[in-house]
CSV table of C-alpha atoms in Angstrom, one decimal:
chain,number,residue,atom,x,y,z
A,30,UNK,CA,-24.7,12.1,14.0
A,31,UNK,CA,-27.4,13.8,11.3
A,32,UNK,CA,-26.3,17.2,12.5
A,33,UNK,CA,-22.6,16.2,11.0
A,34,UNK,CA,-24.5,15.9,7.6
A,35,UNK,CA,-26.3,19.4,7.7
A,36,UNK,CA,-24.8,22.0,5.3
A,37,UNK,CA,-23.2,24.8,6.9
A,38,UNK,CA,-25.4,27.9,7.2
A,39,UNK,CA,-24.7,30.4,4.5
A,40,UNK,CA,-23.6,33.3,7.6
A,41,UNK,CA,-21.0,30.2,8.9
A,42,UNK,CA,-20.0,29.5,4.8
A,43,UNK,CA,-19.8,33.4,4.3
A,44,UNK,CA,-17.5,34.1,7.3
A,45,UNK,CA,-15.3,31.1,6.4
A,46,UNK,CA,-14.3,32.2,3.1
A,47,UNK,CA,-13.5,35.6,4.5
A,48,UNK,CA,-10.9,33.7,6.9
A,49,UNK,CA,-9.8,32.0,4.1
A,50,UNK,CA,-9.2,35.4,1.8
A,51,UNK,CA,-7.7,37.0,4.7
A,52,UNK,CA,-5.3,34.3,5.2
A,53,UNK,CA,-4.1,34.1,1.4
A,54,UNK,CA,-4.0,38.1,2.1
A,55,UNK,CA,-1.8,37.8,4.9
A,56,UNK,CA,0.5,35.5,3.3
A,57,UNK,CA,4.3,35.8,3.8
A,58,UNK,CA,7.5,34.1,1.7
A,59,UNK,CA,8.7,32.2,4.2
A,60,UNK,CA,11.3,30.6,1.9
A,61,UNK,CA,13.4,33.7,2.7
A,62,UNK,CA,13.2,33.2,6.6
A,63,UNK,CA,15.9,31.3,8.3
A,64,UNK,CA,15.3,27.9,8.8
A,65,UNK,CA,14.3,28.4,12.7
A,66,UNK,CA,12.5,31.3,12.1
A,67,UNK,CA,10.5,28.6,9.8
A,68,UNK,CA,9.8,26.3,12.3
A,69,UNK,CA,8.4,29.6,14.8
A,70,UNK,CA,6.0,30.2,12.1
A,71,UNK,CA,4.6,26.9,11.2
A,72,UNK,CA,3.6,26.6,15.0
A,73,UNK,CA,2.1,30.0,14.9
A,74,UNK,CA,-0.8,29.9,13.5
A,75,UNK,CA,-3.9,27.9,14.0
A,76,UNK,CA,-7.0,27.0,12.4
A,77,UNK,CA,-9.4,25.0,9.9
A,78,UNK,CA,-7.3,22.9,7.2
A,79,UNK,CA,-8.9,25.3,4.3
A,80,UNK,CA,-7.6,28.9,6.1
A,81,UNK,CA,-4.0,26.8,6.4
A,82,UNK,CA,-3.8,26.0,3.0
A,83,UNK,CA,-4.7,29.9,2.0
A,84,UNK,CA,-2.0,31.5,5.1
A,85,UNK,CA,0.9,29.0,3.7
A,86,UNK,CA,-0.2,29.0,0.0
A,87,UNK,CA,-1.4,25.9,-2.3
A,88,UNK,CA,0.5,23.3,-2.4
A,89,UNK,CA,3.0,24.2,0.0
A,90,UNK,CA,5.7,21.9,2.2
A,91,UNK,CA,4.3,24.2,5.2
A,92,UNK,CA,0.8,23.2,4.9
A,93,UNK,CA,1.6,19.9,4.9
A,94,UNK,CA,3.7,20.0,7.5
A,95,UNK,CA,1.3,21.7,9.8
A,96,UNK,CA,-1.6,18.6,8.5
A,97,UNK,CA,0.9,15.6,10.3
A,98,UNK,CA,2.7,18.1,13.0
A,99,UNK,CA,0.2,20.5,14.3
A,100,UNK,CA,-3.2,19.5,13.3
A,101,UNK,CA,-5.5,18.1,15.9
A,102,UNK,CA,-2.4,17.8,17.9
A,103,UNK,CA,-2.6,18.2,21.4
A,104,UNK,CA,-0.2,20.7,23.1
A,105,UNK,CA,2.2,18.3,24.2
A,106,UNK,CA,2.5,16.3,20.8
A,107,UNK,CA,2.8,20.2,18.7
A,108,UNK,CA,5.6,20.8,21.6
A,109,UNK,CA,7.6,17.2,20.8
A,110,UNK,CA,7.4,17.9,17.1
A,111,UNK,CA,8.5,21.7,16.8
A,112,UNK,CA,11.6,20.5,19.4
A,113,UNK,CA,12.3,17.9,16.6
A,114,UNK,CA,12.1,20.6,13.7
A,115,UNK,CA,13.8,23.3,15.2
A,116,UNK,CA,16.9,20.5,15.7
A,117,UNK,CA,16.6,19.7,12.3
A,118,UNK,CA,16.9,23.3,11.5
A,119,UNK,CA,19.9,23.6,13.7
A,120,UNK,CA,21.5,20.8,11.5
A,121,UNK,CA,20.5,22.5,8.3
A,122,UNK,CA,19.0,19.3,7.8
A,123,UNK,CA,17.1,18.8,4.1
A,124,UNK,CA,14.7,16.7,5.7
A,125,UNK,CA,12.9,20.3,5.8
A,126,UNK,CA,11.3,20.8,4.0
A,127,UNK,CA,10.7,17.7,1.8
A,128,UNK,CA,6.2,17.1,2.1
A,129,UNK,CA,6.4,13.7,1.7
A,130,UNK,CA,8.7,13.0,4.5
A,131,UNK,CA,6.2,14.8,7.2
A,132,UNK,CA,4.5,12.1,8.2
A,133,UNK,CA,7.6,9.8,8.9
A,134,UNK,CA,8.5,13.2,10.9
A,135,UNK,CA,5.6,13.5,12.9
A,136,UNK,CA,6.4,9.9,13.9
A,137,UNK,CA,9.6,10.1,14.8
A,138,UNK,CA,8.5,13.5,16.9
A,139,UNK,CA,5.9,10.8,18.8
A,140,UNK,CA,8.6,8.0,19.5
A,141,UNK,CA,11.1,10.5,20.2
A,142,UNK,CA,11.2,9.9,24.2
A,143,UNK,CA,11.8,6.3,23.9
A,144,UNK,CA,15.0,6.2,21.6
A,145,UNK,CA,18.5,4.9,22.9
A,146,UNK,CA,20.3,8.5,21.6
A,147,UNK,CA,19.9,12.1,21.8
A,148,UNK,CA,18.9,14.2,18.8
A,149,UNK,CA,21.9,16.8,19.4
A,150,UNK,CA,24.5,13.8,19.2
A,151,UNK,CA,23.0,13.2,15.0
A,152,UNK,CA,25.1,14.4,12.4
A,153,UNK,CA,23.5,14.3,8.9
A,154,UNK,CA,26.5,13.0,6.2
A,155,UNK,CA,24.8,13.0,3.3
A,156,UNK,CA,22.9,15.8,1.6
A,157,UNK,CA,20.4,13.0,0.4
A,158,UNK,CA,17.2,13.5,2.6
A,159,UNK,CA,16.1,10.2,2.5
A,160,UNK,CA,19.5,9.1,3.3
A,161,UNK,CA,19.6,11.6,6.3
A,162,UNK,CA,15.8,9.6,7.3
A,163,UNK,CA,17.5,6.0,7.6
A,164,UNK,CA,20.4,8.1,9.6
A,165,UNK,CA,18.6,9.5,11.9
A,166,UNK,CA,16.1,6.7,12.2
A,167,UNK,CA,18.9,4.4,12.9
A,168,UNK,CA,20.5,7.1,15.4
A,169,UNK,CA,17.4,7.1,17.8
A,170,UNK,CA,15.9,3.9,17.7
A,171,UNK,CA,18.5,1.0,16.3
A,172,UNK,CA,20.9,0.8,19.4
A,173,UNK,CA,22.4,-2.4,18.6
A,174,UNK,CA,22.9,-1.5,14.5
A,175,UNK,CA,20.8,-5.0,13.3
A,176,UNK,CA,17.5,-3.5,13.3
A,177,UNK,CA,15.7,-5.2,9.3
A,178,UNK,CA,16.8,-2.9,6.6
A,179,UNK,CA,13.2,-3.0,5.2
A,180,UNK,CA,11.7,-1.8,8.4
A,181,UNK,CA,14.3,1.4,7.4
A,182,UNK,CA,13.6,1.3,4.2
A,183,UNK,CA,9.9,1.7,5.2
A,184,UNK,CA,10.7,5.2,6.6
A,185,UNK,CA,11.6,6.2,3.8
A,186,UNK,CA,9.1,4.9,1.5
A,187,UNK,CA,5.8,6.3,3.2
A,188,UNK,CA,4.9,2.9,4.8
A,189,UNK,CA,4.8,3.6,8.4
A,190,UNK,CA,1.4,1.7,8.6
A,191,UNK,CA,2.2,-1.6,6.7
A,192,UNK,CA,-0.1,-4.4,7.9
A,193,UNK,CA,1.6,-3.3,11.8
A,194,UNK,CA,2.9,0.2,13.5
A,195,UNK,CA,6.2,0.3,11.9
A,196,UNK,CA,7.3,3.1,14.2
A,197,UNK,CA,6.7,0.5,17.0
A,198,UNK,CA,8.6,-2.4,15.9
A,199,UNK,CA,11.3,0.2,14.9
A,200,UNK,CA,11.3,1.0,18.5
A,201,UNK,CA,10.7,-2.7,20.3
A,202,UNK,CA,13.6,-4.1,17.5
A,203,UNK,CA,16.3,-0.7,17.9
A,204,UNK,CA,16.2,-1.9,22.1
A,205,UNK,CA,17.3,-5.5,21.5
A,206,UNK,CA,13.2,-7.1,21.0
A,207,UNK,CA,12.8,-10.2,19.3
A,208,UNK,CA,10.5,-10.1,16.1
A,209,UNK,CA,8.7,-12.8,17.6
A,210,UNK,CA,7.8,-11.2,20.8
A,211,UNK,CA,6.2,-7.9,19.1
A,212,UNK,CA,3.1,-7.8,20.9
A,213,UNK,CA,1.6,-6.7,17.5
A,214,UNK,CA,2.1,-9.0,15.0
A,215,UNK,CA,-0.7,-10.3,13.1
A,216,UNK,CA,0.7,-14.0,12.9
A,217,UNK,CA,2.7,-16.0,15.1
A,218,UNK,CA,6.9,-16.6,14.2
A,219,UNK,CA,9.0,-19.8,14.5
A,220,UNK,CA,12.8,-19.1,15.2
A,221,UNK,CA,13.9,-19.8,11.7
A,222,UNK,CA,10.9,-17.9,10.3
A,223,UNK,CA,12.1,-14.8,12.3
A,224,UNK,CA,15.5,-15.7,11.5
A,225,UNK,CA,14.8,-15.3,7.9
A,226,UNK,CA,12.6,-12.4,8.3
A,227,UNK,CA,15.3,-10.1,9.5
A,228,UNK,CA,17.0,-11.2,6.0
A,229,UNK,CA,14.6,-10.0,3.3
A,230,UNK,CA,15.1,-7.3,0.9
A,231,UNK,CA,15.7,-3.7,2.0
A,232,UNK,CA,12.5,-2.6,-0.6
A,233,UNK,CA,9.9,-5.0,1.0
A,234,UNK,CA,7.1,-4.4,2.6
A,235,UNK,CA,6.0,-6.5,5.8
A,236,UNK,CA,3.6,-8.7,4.3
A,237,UNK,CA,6.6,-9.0,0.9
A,238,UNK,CA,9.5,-9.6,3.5
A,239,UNK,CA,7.1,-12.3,5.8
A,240,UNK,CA,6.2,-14.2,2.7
A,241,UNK,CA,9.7,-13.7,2.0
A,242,UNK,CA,10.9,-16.0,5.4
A,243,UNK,CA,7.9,-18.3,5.5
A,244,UNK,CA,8.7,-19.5,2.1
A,245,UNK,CA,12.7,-19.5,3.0
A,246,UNK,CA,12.0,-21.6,5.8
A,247,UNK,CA,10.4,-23.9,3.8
A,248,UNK,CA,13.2,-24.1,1.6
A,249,UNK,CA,11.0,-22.6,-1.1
A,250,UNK,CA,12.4,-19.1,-2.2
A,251,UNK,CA,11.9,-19.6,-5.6
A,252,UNK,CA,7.8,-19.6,-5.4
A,253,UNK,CA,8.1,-16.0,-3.9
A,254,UNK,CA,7.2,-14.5,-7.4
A,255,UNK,CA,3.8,-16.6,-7.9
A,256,UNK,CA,3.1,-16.4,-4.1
A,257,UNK,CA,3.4,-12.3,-4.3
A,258,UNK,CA,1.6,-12.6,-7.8
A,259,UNK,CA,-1.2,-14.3,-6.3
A,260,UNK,CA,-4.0,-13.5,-3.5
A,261,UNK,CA,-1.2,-14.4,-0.8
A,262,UNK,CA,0.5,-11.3,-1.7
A,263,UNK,CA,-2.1,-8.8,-0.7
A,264,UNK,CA,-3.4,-9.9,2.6
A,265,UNK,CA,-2.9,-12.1,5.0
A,266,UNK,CA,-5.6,-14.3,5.2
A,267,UNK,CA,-7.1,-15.9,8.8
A,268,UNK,CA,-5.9,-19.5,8.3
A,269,UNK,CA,-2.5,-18.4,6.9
A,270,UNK,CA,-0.9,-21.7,7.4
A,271,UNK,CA,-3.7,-23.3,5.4
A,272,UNK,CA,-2.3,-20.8,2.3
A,273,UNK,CA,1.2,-22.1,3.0
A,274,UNK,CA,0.3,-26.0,2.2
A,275,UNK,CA,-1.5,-24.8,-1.2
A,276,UNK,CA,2.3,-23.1,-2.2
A,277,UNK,CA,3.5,-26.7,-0.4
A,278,UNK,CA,0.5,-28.9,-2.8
A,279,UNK,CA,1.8,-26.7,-6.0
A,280,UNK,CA,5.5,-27.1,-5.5
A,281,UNK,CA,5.0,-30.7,-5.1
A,282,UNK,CA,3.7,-31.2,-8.0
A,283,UNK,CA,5.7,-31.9,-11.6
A,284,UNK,CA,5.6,-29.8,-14.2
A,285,UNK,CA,3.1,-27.0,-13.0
A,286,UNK,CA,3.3,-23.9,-14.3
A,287,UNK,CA,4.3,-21.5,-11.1
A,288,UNK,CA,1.8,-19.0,-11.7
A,289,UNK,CA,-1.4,-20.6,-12.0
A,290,UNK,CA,-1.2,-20.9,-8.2
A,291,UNK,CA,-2.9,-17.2,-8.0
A,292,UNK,CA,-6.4,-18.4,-10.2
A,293,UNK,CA,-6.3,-21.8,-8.1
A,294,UNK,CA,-6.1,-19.3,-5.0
A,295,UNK,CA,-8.8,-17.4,-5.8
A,296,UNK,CA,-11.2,-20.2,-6.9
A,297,UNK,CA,-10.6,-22.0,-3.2
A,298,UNK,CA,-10.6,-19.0,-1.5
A,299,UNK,CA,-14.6,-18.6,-3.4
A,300,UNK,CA,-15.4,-22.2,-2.6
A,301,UNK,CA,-14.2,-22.0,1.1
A,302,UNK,CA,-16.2,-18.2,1.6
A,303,UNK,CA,-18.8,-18.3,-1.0
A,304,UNK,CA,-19.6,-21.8,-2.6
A,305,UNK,CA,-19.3,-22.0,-6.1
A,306,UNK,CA,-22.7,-22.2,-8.2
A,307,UNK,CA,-25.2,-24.0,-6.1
A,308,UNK,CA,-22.9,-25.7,-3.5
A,309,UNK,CA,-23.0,-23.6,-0.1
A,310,UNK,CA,-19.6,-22.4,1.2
A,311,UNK,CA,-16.9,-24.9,2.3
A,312,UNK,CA,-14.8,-23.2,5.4
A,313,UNK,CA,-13.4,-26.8,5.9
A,314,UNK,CA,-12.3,-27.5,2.4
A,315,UNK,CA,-8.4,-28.8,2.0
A,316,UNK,CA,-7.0,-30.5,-1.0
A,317,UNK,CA,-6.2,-33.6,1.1
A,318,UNK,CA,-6.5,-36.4,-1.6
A,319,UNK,CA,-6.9,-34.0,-4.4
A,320,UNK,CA,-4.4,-34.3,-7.3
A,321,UNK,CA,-2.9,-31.1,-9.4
A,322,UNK,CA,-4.6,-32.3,-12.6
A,323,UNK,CA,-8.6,-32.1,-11.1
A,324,UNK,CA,-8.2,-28.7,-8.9
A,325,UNK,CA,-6.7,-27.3,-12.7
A,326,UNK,CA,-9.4,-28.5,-14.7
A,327,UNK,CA,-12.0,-27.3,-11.4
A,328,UNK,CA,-10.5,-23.8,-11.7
A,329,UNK,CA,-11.0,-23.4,-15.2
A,330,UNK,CA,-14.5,-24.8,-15.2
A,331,UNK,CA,-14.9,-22.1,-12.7
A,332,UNK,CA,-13.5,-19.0,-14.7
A,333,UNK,CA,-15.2,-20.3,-17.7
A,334,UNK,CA,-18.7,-20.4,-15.2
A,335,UNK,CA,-17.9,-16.6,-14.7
A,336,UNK,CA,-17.6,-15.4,-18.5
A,337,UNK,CA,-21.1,-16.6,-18.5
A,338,UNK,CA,-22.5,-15.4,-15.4
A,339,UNK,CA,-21.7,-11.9,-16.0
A,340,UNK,CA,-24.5,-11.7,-18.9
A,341,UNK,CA,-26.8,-11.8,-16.4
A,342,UNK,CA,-27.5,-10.8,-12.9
A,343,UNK,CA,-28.4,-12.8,-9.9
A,344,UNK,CA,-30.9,-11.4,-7.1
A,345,UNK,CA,-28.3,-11.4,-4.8
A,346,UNK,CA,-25.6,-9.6,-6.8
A,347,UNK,CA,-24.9,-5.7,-6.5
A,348,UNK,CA,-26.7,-4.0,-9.2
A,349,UNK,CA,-24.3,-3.2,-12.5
A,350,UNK,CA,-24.2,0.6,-11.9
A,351,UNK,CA,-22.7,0.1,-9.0
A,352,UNK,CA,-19.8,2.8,-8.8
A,353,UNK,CA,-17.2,3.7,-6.4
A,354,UNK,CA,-14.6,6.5,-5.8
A,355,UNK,CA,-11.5,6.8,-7.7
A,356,UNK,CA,-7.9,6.1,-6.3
A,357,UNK,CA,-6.0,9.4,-6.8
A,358,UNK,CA,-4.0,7.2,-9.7
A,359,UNK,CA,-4.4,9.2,-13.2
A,360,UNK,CA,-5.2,7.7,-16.1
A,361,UNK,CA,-2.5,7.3,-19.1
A,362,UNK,CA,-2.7,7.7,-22.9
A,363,UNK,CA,0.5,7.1,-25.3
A,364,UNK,CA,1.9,5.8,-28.8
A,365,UNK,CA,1.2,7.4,-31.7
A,366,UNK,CA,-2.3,7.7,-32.4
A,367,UNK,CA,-3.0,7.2,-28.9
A,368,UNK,CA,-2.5,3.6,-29.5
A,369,UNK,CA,-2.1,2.8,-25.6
A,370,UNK,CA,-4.6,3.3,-22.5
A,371,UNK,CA,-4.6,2.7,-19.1
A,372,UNK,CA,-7.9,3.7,-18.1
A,373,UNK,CA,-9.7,3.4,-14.0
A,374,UNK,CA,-12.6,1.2,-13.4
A,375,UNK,CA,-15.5,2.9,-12.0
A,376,UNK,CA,-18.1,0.4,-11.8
A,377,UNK,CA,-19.4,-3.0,-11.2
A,378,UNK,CA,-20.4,-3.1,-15.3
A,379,UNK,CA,-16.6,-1.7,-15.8
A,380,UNK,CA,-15.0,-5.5,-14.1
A,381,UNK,CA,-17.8,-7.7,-15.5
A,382,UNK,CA,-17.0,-6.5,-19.0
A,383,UNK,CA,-13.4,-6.6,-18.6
A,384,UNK,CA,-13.4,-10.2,-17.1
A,385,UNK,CA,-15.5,-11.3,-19.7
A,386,UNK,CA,-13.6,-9.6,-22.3
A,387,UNK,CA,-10.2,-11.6,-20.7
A,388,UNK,CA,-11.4,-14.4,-19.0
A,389,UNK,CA,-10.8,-14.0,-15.3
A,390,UNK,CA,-12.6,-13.2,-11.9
A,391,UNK,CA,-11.7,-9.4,-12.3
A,392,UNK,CA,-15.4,-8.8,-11.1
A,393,UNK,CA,-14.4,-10.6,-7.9
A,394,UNK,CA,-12.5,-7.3,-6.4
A,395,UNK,CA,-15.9,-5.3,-6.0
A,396,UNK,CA,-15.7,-4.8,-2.3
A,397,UNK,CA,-12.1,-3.8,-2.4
A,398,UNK,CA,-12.5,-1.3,-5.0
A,399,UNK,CA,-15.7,0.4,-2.9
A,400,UNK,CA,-13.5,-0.3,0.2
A,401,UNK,CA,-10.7,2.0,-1.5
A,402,UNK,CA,-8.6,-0.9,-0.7
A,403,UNK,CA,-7.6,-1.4,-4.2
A,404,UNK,CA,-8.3,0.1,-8.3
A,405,UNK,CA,-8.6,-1.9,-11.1
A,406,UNK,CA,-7.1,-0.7,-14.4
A,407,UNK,CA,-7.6,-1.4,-17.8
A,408,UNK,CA,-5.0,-1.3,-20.4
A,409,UNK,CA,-5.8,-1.4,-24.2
A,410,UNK,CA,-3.7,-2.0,-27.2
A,411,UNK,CA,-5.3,-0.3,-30.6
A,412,UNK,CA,-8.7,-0.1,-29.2
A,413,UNK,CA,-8.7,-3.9,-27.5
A,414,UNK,CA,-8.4,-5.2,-24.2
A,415,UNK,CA,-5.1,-6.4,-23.0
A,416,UNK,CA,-3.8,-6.5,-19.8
A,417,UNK,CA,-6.2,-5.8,-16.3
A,418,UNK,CA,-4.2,-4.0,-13.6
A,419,UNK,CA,-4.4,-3.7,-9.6
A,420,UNK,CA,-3.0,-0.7,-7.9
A,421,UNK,CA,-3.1,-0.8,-3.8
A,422,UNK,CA,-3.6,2.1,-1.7
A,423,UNK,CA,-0.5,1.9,-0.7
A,424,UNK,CA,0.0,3.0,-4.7
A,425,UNK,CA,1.7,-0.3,-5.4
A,426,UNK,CA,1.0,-2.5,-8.8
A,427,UNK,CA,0.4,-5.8,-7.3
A,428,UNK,CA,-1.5,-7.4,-10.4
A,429,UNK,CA,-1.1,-7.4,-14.0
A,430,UNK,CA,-2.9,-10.5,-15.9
A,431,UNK,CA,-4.0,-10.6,-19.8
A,432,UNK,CA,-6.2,-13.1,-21.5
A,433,UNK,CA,-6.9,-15.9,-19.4
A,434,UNK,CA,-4.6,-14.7,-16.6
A,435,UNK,CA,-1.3,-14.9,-18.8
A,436,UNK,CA,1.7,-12.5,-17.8
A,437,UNK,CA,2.3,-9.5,-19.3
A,438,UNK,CA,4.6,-9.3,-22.1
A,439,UNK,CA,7.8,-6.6,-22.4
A,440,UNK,CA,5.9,-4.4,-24.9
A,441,UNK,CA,3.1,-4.1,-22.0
A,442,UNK,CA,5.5,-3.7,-19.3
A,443,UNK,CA,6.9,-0.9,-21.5
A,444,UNK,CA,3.9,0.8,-21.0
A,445,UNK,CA,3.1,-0.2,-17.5
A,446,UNK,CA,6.6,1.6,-16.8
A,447,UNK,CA,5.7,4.5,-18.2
A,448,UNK,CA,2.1,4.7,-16.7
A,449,UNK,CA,3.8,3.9,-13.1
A,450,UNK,CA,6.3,6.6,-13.5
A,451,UNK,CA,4.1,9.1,-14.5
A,452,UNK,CA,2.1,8.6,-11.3
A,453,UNK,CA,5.1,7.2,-8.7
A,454,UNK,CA,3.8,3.9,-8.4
A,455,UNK,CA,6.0,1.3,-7.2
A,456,UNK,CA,6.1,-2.3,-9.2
A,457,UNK,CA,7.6,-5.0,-7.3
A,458,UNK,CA,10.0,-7.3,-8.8
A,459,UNK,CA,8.1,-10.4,-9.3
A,460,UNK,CA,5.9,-8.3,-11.5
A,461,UNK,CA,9.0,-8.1,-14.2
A,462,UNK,CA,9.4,-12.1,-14.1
């Protein structure tokens, strides 16, 4: 394993560059070879990642290509997906050569063999290539026409690993499967639960579109915006059922506001894992007997226990410089004057400040931000903290709380937009209400 970690020798570096120059040297346009004569030269050559990247050029769909179609592939799996783009050629299909679309290739190239239809039988009728995705998605694998639009959908939007092998269920649902009896899924489904399941929204993810039926079945759609908004809309925690009586405990109760359920989350979820000050961990905690009023006034005792804890540092605690990698999300500057920021942070100091500064357990998401799991953002208004910000890996906005968790405000969203476009990130819906 420590000879993984030794540099290369300077003779191994000096003859890998010269691959690399004499790739970039031998460089062709392919753009102006016919679409087949495309697909011959993508499986033609071999190599490291760094002397692809010089033969096809920076940047380029090719190179990308060859990273989900041919790289590390073995000869049979290069074979199934250079059948499946030289058929795509044949069509004239625009699903060559669009980059981000490769990997959703490469998967259908895998699952191939197990469709109900033949490739040569697909006829593209749209020019739209994510259109001509869902079509030929829904040509191989959905024999029966009802498999979930958001399992399409999730084609499409780069989401092929979602919480379960969406290529999988794609296959198990497109041969007449039940959702229930996937052999994959992370939590177990009642009739009506699967029932509603296959009803969600084109645009949801899994864990979105199961939240989505649990809450249906419960006859609780409406507390699908504070159950997304709140830890229940990341993961899927090991006593999920547990989770669904708290949404059950809130909407119970009279005149609560809806989207404190995410702060009363995360203060259980700390007392059940952690303990809160000098009281040891509680796995077995419930709110049996419990009224709305004391577990309020509990979880703001405990987010006003934070702000004070972060001015100083516990043995046990990770030291303030800890630091982390970045996601590959950009930061943002606008207004006149520079009057807006949206600005990455990098370091355990980075969340303390900020959750002191607005009064939540920001400081909380340590492990998922050195995990890569998640990146929290701050977003300023004329120099001052406003409005803290999750992004997912999956480059979705899944958080956006201000002073004492409050929602952001249409000015902020504004600006949110505008960060999200810059950088394609999605914002789901509940995020607007």
């Amino acid at each position: 394993m420590a000879n993984r970690l030794k540099p290369l020798p300077h003779a191994v570096w000096q003859a890998e560059q010269a691959r690399i120059v004499l790739a970039a040297a031998r460089r062709v346009d392919w753009r102006r070879m016919s679409p087949k004569e495309q697909v011959n030269y993508l499986f033609s050559v071999q190599g490291p990642l760094p002397v692809i990247d010089a033969h096809f050029g920076e940047d380029s769909a090719l190179a990308e290509f060859y990273r989900h179609c041919a790289h590390e592939k073995t000869g049979e799996q290069r074979d199934r997906c250079a059948a499946l783009l030289r058929g795509l050629a044949a069509k004239r299909s625009t699903l060559l050569w669009r980059p981000e679309l490769a990997p959703a290739l490469a998967a259908v190239a895998d699952f191939q063999r197990h469709g109900c239809r033949e490739l040569a039988d697909w006829q593209p009728r749209s020019r739209n290539p994510f259109r001509q995705l869902e079509s030929l998605v829904r040509h191989l694998f959905d024999q029966y026409g009802d498999v979930p639009a958001w399992i399409i959908n999730s084609w499409t939007a780069g989401r092929l690993f979602d919480g379960l092998n969406i290529a999988d269920l794609t296959v198990h649902l497109g041969r007449g499967g039940a959702l229930r009896t996937f052999h994959r899924l992370p939590v177990k489904l009642t009739r009506k639960v699967e029932h509603h399941l296959r009803l969600a929204p084109a645009g949801y993810t899994f864990l979105q579109a199961l939240r989505y039926a649990q809450l249906a079945a419960r006859g609780l759609p409406e507390w699908l915006g504070p159950v997304l908004d709140s830890r229940l809309g990341r993961r899927l925690e090991r006593d999920d059922e547990f989770w669904l009586r708290v949404v059950e405990f809130f909407a119970a109760a009279p005149m609560v506001d809806p989207y404190q359920l995410g702060p009363v989350c995360d203060w259980i979820h700390r007392k059940r894992s952690v303990g809160i000050g000098d009281e040891p961990a509680q796995p077995g905690f419930s709110l049996k007997g419990r009224s709305m009023q004391s577990v309020l006034e509990q979880t703001a005792k405990w987010h006003r226990q934070l702000a004070k804890e972060a001015h100083r540092q516990p043995d046990n605690e990770p030291a303030h410089g800890t630091t982390w990698e970045p996601l590959p999300v950009q930061d943002f500057t606008g207004g006149s004057k520079c009057k807006v920021r949206i600005t990455q942070l990098l370091s355990y100091w980075d969340l303390i400040d900020e959750g002191r500064a607005l009064r939540h357990c920001v400081a909380s998401y340590l492990g998922a931000c050195q995990r890569g799991r998640s990146g929290i953002f701050s977003l300023t208004l004329d120099g001052s903290r406003a409005l803290t910000l999750e992004v997912q890996a999956n480059r979705t906005v899944v958080q956006a709380r201000g002073l004492l968790n409050r929602r952001l405000n249409e000015e902020e969203l504004g600006w949110v937009q505008r960060w999200a476009a810059d950088n394609r990130l999605l914002i789901p819906k509940h995020l607007f209400g």
